[in-house]
Coordinates of C-alpha atoms in Angstrom, one line a residue:
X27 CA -4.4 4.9 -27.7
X28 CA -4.9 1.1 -28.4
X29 CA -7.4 -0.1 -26.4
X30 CA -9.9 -2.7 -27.0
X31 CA -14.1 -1.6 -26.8
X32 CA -14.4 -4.5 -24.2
X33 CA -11.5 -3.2 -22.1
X34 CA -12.8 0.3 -22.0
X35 CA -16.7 -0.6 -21.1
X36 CA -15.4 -3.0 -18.1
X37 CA -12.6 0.1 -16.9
X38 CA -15.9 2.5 -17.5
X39 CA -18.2 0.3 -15.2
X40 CA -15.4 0.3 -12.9
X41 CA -15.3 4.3 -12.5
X42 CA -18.7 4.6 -12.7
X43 CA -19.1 2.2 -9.6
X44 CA -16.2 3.6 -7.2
X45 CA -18.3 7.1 -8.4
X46 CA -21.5 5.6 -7.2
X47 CA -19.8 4.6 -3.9
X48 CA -19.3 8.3 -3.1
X49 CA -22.7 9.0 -3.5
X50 CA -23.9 6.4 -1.5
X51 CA -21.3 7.6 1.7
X52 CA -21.7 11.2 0.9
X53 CA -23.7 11.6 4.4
X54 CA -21.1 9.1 6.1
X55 CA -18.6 12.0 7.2
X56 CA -20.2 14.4 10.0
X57 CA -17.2 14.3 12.3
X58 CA -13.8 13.9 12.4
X59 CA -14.4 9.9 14.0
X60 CA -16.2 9.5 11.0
X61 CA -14.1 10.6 8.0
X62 CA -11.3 9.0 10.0
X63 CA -12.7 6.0 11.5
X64 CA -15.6 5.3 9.9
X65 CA -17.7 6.4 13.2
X66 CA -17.9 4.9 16.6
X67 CA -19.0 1.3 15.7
X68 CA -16.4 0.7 13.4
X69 CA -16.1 -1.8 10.6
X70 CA -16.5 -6.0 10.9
X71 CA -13.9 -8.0 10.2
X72 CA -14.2 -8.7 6.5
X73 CA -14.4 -5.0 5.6
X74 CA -11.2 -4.6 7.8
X75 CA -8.9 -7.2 6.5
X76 CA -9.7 -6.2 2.8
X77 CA -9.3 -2.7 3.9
X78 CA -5.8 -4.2 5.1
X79 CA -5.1 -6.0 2.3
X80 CA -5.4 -3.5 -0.3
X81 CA -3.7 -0.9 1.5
X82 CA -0.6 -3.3 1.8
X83 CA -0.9 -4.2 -2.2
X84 CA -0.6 -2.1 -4.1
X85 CA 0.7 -1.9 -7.8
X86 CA 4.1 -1.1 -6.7
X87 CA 3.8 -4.6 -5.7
X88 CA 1.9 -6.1 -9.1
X89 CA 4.1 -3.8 -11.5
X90 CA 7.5 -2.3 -9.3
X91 CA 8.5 -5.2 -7.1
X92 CA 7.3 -8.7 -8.8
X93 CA 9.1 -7.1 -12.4
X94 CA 12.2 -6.6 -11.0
X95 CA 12.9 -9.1 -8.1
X96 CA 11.2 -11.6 -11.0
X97 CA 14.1 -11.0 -13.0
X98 CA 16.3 -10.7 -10.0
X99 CA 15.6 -13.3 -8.1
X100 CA 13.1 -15.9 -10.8
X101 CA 10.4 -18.1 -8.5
X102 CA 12.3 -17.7 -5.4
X103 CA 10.4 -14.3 -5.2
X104 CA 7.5 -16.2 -4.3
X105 CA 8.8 -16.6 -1.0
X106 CA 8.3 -12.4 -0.1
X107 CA 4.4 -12.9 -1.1
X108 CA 4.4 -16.0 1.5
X109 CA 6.4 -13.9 4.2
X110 CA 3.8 -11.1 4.0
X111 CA 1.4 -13.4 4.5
X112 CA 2.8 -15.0 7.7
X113 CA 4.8 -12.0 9.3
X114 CA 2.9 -8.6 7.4
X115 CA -0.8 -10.0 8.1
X116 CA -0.9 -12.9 10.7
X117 CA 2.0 -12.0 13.0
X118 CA 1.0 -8.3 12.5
X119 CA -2.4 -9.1 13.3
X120 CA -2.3 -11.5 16.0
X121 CA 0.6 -9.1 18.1
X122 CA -1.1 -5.3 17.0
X123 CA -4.7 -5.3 16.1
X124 CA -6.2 -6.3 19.9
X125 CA -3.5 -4.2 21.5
X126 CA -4.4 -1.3 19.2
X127 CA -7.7 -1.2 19.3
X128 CA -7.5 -1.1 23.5
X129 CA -4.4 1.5 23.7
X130 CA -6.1 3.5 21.3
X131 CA -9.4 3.8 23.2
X132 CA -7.9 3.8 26.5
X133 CA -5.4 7.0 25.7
X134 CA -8.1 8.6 23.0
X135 CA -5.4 8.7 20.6
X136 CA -7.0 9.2 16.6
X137 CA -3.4 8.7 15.0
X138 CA 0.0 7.2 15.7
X139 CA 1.5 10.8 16.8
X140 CA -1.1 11.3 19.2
X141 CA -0.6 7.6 20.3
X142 CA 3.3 8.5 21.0
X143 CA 2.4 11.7 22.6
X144 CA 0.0 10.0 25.3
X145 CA 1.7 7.0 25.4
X146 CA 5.0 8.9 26.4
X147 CA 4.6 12.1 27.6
X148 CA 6.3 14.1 24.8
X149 CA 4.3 16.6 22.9
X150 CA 7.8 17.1 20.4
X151 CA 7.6 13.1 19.9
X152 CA 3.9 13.9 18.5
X153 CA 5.5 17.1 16.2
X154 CA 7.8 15.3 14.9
X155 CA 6.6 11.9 14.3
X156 CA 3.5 13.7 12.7
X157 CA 6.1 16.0 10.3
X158 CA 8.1 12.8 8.9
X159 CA 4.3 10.6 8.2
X160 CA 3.7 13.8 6.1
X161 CA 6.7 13.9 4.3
X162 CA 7.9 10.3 3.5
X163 CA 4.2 9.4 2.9
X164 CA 4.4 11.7 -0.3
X165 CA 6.8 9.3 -2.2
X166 CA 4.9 6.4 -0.7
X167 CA 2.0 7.6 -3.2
X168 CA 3.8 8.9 -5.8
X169 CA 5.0 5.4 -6.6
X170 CA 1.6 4.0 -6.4
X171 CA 0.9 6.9 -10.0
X172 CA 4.2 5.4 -11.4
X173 CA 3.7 2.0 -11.4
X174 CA -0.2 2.1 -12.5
X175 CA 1.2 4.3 -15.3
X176 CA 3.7 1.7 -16.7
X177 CA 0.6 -0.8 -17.0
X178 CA -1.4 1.7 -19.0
X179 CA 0.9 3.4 -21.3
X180 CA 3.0 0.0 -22.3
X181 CA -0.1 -2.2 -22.9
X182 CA -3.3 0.4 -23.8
X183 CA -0.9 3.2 -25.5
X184 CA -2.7 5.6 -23.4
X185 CA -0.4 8.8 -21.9
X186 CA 1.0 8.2 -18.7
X187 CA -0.4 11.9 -17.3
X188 CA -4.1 10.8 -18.2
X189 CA -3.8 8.3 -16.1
X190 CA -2.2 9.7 -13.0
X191 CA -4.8 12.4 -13.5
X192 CA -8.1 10.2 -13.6
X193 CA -6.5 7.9 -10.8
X194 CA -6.2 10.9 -8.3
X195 CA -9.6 12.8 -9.3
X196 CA -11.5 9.6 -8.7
X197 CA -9.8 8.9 -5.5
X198 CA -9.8 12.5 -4.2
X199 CA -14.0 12.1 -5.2
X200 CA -15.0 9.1 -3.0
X201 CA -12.1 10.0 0.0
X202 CA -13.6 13.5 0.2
X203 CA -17.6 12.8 -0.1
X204 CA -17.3 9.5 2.1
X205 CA -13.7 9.4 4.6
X206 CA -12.6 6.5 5.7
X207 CA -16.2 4.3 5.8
X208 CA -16.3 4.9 1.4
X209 CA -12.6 3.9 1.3
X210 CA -13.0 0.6 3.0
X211 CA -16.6 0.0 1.2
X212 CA -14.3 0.7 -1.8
X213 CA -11.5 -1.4 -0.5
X214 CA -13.8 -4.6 -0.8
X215 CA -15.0 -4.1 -3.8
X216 CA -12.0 -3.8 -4.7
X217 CA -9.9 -6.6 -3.2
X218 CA -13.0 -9.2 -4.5
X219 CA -11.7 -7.5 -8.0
X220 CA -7.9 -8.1 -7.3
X221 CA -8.8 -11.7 -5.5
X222 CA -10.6 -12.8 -8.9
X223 CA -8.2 -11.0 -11.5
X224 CA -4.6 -12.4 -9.5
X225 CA -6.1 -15.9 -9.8
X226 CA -7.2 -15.4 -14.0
X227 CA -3.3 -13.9 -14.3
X228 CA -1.5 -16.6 -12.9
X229 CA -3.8 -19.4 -15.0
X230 CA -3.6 -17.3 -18.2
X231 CA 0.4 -16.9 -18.0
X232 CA 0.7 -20.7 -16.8
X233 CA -1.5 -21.5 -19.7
X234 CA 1.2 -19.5 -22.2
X235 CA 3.4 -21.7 -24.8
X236 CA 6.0 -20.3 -23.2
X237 CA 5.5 -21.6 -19.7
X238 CA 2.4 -24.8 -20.5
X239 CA 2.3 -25.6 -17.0
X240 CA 6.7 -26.5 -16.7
X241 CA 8.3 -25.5 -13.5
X242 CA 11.0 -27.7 -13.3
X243 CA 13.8 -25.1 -14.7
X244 CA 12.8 -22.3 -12.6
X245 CA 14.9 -21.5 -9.0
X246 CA 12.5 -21.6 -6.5
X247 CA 15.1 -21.0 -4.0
X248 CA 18.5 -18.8 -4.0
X249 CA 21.0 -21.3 -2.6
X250 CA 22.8 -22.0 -5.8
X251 CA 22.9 -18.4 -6.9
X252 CA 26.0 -17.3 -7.9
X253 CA 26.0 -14.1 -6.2
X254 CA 26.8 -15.0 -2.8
X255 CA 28.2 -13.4 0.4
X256 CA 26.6 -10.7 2.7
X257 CA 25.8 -8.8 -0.6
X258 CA 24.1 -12.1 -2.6
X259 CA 21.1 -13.1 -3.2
X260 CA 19.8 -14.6 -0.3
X261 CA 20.6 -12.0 1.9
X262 CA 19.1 -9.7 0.0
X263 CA 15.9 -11.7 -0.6
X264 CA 15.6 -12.2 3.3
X265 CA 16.4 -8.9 4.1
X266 CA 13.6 -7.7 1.3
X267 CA 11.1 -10.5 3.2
X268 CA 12.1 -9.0 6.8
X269 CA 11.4 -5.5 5.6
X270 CA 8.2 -5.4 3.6
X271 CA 6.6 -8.0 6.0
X272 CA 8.2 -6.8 9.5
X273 CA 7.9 -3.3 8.3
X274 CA 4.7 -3.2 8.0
X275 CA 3.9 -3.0 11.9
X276 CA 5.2 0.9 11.7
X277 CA 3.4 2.4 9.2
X278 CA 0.5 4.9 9.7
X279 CA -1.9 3.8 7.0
X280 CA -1.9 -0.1 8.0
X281 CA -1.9 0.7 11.7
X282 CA -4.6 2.4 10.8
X283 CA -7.1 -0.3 10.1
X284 CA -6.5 -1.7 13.5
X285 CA -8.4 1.2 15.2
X286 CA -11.5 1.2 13.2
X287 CA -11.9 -2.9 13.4
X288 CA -15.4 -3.2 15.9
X289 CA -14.5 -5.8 18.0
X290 CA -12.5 -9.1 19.6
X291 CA -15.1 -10.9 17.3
X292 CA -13.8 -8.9 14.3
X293 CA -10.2 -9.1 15.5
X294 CA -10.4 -12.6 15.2
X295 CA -12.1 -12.8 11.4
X296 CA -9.9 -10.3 9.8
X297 CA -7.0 -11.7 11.4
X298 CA -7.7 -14.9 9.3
X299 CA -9.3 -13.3 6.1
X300 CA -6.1 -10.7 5.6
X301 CA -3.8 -13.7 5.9
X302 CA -5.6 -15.5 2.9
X303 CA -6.2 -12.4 1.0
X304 CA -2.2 -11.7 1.5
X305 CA -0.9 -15.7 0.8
X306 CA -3.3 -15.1 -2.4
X307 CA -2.4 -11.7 -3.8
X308 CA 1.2 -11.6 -2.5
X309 CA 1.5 -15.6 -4.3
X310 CA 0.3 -14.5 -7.0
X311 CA 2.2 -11.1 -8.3
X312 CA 5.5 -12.5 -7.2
X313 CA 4.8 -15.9 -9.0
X314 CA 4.2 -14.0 -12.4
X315 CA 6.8 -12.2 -11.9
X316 CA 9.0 -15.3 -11.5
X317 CA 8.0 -16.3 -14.9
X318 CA 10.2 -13.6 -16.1
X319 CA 12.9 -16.1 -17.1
X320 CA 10.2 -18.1 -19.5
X321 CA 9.2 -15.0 -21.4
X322 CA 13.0 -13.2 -21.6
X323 CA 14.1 -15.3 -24.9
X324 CA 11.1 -13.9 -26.7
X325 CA 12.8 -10.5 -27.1
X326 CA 9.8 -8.4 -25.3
X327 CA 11.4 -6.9 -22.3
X328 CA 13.4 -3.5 -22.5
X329 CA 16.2 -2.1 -19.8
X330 CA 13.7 -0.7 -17.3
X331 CA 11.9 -3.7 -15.1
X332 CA 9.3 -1.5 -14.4
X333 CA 8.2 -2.5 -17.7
X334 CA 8.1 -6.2 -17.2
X335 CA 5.0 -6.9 -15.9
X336 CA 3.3 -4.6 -18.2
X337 CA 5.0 -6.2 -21.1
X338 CA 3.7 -9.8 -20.1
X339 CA 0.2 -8.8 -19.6
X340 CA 0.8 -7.5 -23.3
X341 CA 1.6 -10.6 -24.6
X342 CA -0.4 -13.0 -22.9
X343 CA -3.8 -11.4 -21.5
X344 CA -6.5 -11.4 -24.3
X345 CA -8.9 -8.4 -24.9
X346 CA -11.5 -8.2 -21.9
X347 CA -9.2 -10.3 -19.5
X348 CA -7.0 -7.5 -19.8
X349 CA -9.6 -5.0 -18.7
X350 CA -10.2 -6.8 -15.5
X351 CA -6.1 -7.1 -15.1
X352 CA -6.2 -3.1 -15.6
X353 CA -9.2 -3.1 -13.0
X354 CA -6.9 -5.5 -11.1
X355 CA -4.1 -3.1 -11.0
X356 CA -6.1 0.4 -10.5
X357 CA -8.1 -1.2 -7.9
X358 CA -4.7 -1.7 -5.8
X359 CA -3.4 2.0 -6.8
X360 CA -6.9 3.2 -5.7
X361 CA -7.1 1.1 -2.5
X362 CA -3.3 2.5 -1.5
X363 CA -3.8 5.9 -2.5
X364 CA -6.8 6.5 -0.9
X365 CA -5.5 5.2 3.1
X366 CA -2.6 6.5 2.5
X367 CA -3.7 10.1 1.8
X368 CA -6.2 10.1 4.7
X369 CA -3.2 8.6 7.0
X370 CA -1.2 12.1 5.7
X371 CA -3.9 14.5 5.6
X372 CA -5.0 13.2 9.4
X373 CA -1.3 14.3 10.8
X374 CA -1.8 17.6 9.7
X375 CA -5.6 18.5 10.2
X376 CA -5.5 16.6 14.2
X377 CA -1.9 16.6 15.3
X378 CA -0.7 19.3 13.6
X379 CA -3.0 21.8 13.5
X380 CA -5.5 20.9 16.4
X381 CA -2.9 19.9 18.5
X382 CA -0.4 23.0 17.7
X383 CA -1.7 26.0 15.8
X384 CA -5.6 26.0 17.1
X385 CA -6.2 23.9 19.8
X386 CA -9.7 25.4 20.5
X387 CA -10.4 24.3 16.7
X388 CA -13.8 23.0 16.7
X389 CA -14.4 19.4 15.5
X390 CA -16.4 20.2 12.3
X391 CA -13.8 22.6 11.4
X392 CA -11.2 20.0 11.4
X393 CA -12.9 17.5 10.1
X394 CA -13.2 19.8 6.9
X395 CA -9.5 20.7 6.8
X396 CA -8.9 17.0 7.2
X397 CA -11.5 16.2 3.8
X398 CA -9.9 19.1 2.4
X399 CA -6.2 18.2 2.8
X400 CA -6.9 14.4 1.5
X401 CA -7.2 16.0 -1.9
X402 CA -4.7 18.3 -1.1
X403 CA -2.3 15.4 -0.4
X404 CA -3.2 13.9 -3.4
X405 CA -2.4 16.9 -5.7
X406 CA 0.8 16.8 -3.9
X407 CA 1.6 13.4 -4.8
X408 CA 0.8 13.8 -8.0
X409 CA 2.9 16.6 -8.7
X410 CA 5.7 14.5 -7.5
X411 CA 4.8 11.6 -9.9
X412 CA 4.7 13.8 -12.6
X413 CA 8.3 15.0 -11.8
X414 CA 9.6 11.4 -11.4
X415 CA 8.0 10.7 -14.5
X416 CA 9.8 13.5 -16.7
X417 CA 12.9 13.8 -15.0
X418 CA 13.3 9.3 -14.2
X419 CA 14.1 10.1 -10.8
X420 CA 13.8 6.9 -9.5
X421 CA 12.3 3.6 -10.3
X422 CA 9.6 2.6 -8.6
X423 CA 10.8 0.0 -6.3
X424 CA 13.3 2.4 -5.1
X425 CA 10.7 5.2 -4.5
X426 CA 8.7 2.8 -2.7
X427 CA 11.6 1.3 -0.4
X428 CA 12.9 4.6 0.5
X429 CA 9.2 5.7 2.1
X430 CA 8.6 2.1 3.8
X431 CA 12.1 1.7 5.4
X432 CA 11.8 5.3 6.6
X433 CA 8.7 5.0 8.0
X434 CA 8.7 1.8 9.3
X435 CA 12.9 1.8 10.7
X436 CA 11.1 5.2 12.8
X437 CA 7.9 3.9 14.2
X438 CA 7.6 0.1 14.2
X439 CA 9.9 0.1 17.5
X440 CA 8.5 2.9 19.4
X441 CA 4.8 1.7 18.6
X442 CA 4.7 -2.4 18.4
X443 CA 7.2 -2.4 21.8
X444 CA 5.0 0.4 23.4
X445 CA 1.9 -1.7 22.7
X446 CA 3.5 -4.4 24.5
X447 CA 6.0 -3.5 27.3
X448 CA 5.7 -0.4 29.4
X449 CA 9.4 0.1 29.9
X450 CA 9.8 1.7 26.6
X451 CA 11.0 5.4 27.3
X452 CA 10.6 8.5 25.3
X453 CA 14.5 8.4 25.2
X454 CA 14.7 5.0 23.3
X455 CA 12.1 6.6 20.9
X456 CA 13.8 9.4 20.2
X457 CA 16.8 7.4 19.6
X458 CA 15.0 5.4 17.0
X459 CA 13.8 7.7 15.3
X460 CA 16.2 10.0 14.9
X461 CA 18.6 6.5 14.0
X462 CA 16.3 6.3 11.3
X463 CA 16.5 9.4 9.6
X464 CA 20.2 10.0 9.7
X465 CA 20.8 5.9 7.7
X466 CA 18.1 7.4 5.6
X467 CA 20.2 10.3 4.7
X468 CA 23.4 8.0 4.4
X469 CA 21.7 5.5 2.2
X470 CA 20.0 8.5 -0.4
X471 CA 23.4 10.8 -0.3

């Protein structure tokens, strides 16, 4: 272990605060709307588009995605951070969160299964649809353990399993005690924190001798990329901009926020602050990354890009700043882990076994499987982290690419074009969805 005293006090104050914030919501969860939805009144629009916002970062993003397509693709990678800004957040927002918010309250639909099931007649659409967020959710966390990992064992020397283990202990604290109200209190504390530590990154590693404020050799576009052709650079980089800002529309734990927003008011407000929070944070990891070519003739990188990132903060980021960077990072794990293991555990307590195995199930009853299953969902994930980790099963921007393309090449269709048209049928949503699954199989076999 080589961490500095400063580091440790600032990541200490950091546990002992998301700690507190259980406390303080322990009394927030009395029914299923409110572990789920944070109760009938629902949040203002600040809350929701930092709840947003962190969800969608994560440190897949900070550690996985800007390491690798840094290297791959140098400052032009800039451009996915701006295209999740404009399509992921302000598109999404502008088409979704009104819609949502009315569909949802009009068919009494808690989740996205029960939203197909209502919206289309088809209790086997709910099943199914419920059974495939489960499952391809599981990888969708798993990476989130991997890539905060990376960060703490190449730069603090500290074992990668203590940190997967205090990450998902902390998270399974404040997601059981307080639902979805302590996860979105927690969410803008922490997306202040990764606001104020992306903008400290990028001046620290601009700052660098190796960089001292000189763009003028770096590619901020693809064009003149050697690898060309339907397989190049540019296609790739578009396609990578299309899915991880398009994408976003169709899955659970971002849809998610749009249900518990209060208001047109609140539409309107997080609409606008998730856009800026997303041009900021999305900017800024993909613009470090970029620097990759700057920092490669030092000698510091090895053969895994997962370690990229890591090995830059090492280098550049002082004792202290590099607490807040580790805050930074685990504040985006945190924020990801925690809606994406309520969006999991939901489908099983309310669609699966409410709507299947004991319909008569009363709501307190549920709303304790569904507290109980977040953890359980977490312990799940975890396992599978652990057996990525020993076995290097897959990096981490392939772990987190199989779980978003699955999820959101199923749902984005049959939810964003049932919001909008009612001509969708339950045939053309079986079609995608079962589409989905079988490329998914092609593309893993």
């Amino acid at each position: 272990m080589n961490i500095h005293r400063i580091d440790a006090i600032i990541l200490i104050l950091y546990v002992i605060g998301m700690v507190g914030i259980a406390i303080y919501t322990r009394n927030r969860t009395k029914t299923v709307e409110d572990t789920l939805h944070a109760g009938k009144k629902g949040l203002n629009g600040w809350m929701s588009a930092f709840a947003y916002g962190t969800t969608y970062f994560s440190a897949v993003i900070f550690i996985g995605y800007a390491g690798k397509f840094g290297m791959q693709y140098q400052m032009a990678s800039v451009w996915i951070g701006i295209g999740n800004a404009l399509l992921g957040s302000l598109l999404a927002w502008k088409i979704m969160a009104k819609r949502t918010k009315n569909m949802t309250q009009r068919l009494n639909a808690k989740t996205m299964p029960e939203f197909f099931e209502k919206r289309y007649g088809s209790k086997g659409l709910k099943l199914t649809s419920a059974v495939i967020i489960f499952i391809f959710l599981i990888p969708y966390s798993a990476s989130v353990y991997n890539g905060l990992s990376n960060l703490f064992e190449v730069v603090f020397k500290i074992d990668a399993w203590i940190v997967m283990v205090a990450l998902s202990v902390i998270t399974a604290i404040y997601l059981f005690f307080g639902g979805y109200f302590a996860t979105a209190l927690s969410d803008f504390i922490q997306g202040i924190i990764m606001l104020i530590g992306v903008v400290l990154m990028v001046i620290s590693f601009c700052n660098y001798d190796a960089v001292n404020w000189d763009f003028s050799k770096l590619n901020w576009f693809t064009f003149s990329s050697e690898n060309k052709g339907i397989y190049g650079d540019t296609v790739s980089l578009i396609s990578l901009i299309l899915l991880t800002s398009l994408g976003v529309m169709g899955l659970p734990q971002t849809v998610h926020k749009y249900y518990s927003v209060r208001d047109k008011k609140a539409i309107n407000q997080g609409m606008i602050v998730s856009t800026l929070f997303a041009l900021i944070i999305g900017f800024g990891a993909y613009f470090v990354g970029g620097l990759y070519s700057k920092y490669a003739p030092m000698g510091i990188f090895d053969s895994n890009p997962d370690n990229n990132i890591p090995y830059m903060l090492k280098l550049v980021i002082k004792p202290g700043l590099l607490g807040v960077i580790a805050v930074l990072i685990l504040s985006a794990s945190m924020s990801t882990l925690s809606s994406v293991s309520l969006s999991g555990a939901s489908v099983v307590a309310i669609d699966i076994y409410k709507g299947s195995i004991d319909k008569e199930a009363s709501d307190k009853k549920v709303n304790v499987l569904l507290r109980v299953l977040c953890v359980v969902f977490i312990a799940i994930s975890l396992l599978l982290a652990f057996l990525n980790m020993k076995f290097k099963l897959t990096a981490i921007a392939y772990l987190m690419g199989l779980s978003w393309g699955t999820l959101s090449g199923c749902f984005t269709g049959p939810f964003v074009v049932g919001l909008i048209s009612k001509k969708v049928t339950k045939t053309a949503c079986w079609w995608s969805i079962i589409s989905s699954l079988v490329l998914t199989c092609v593309l893993i076999v």
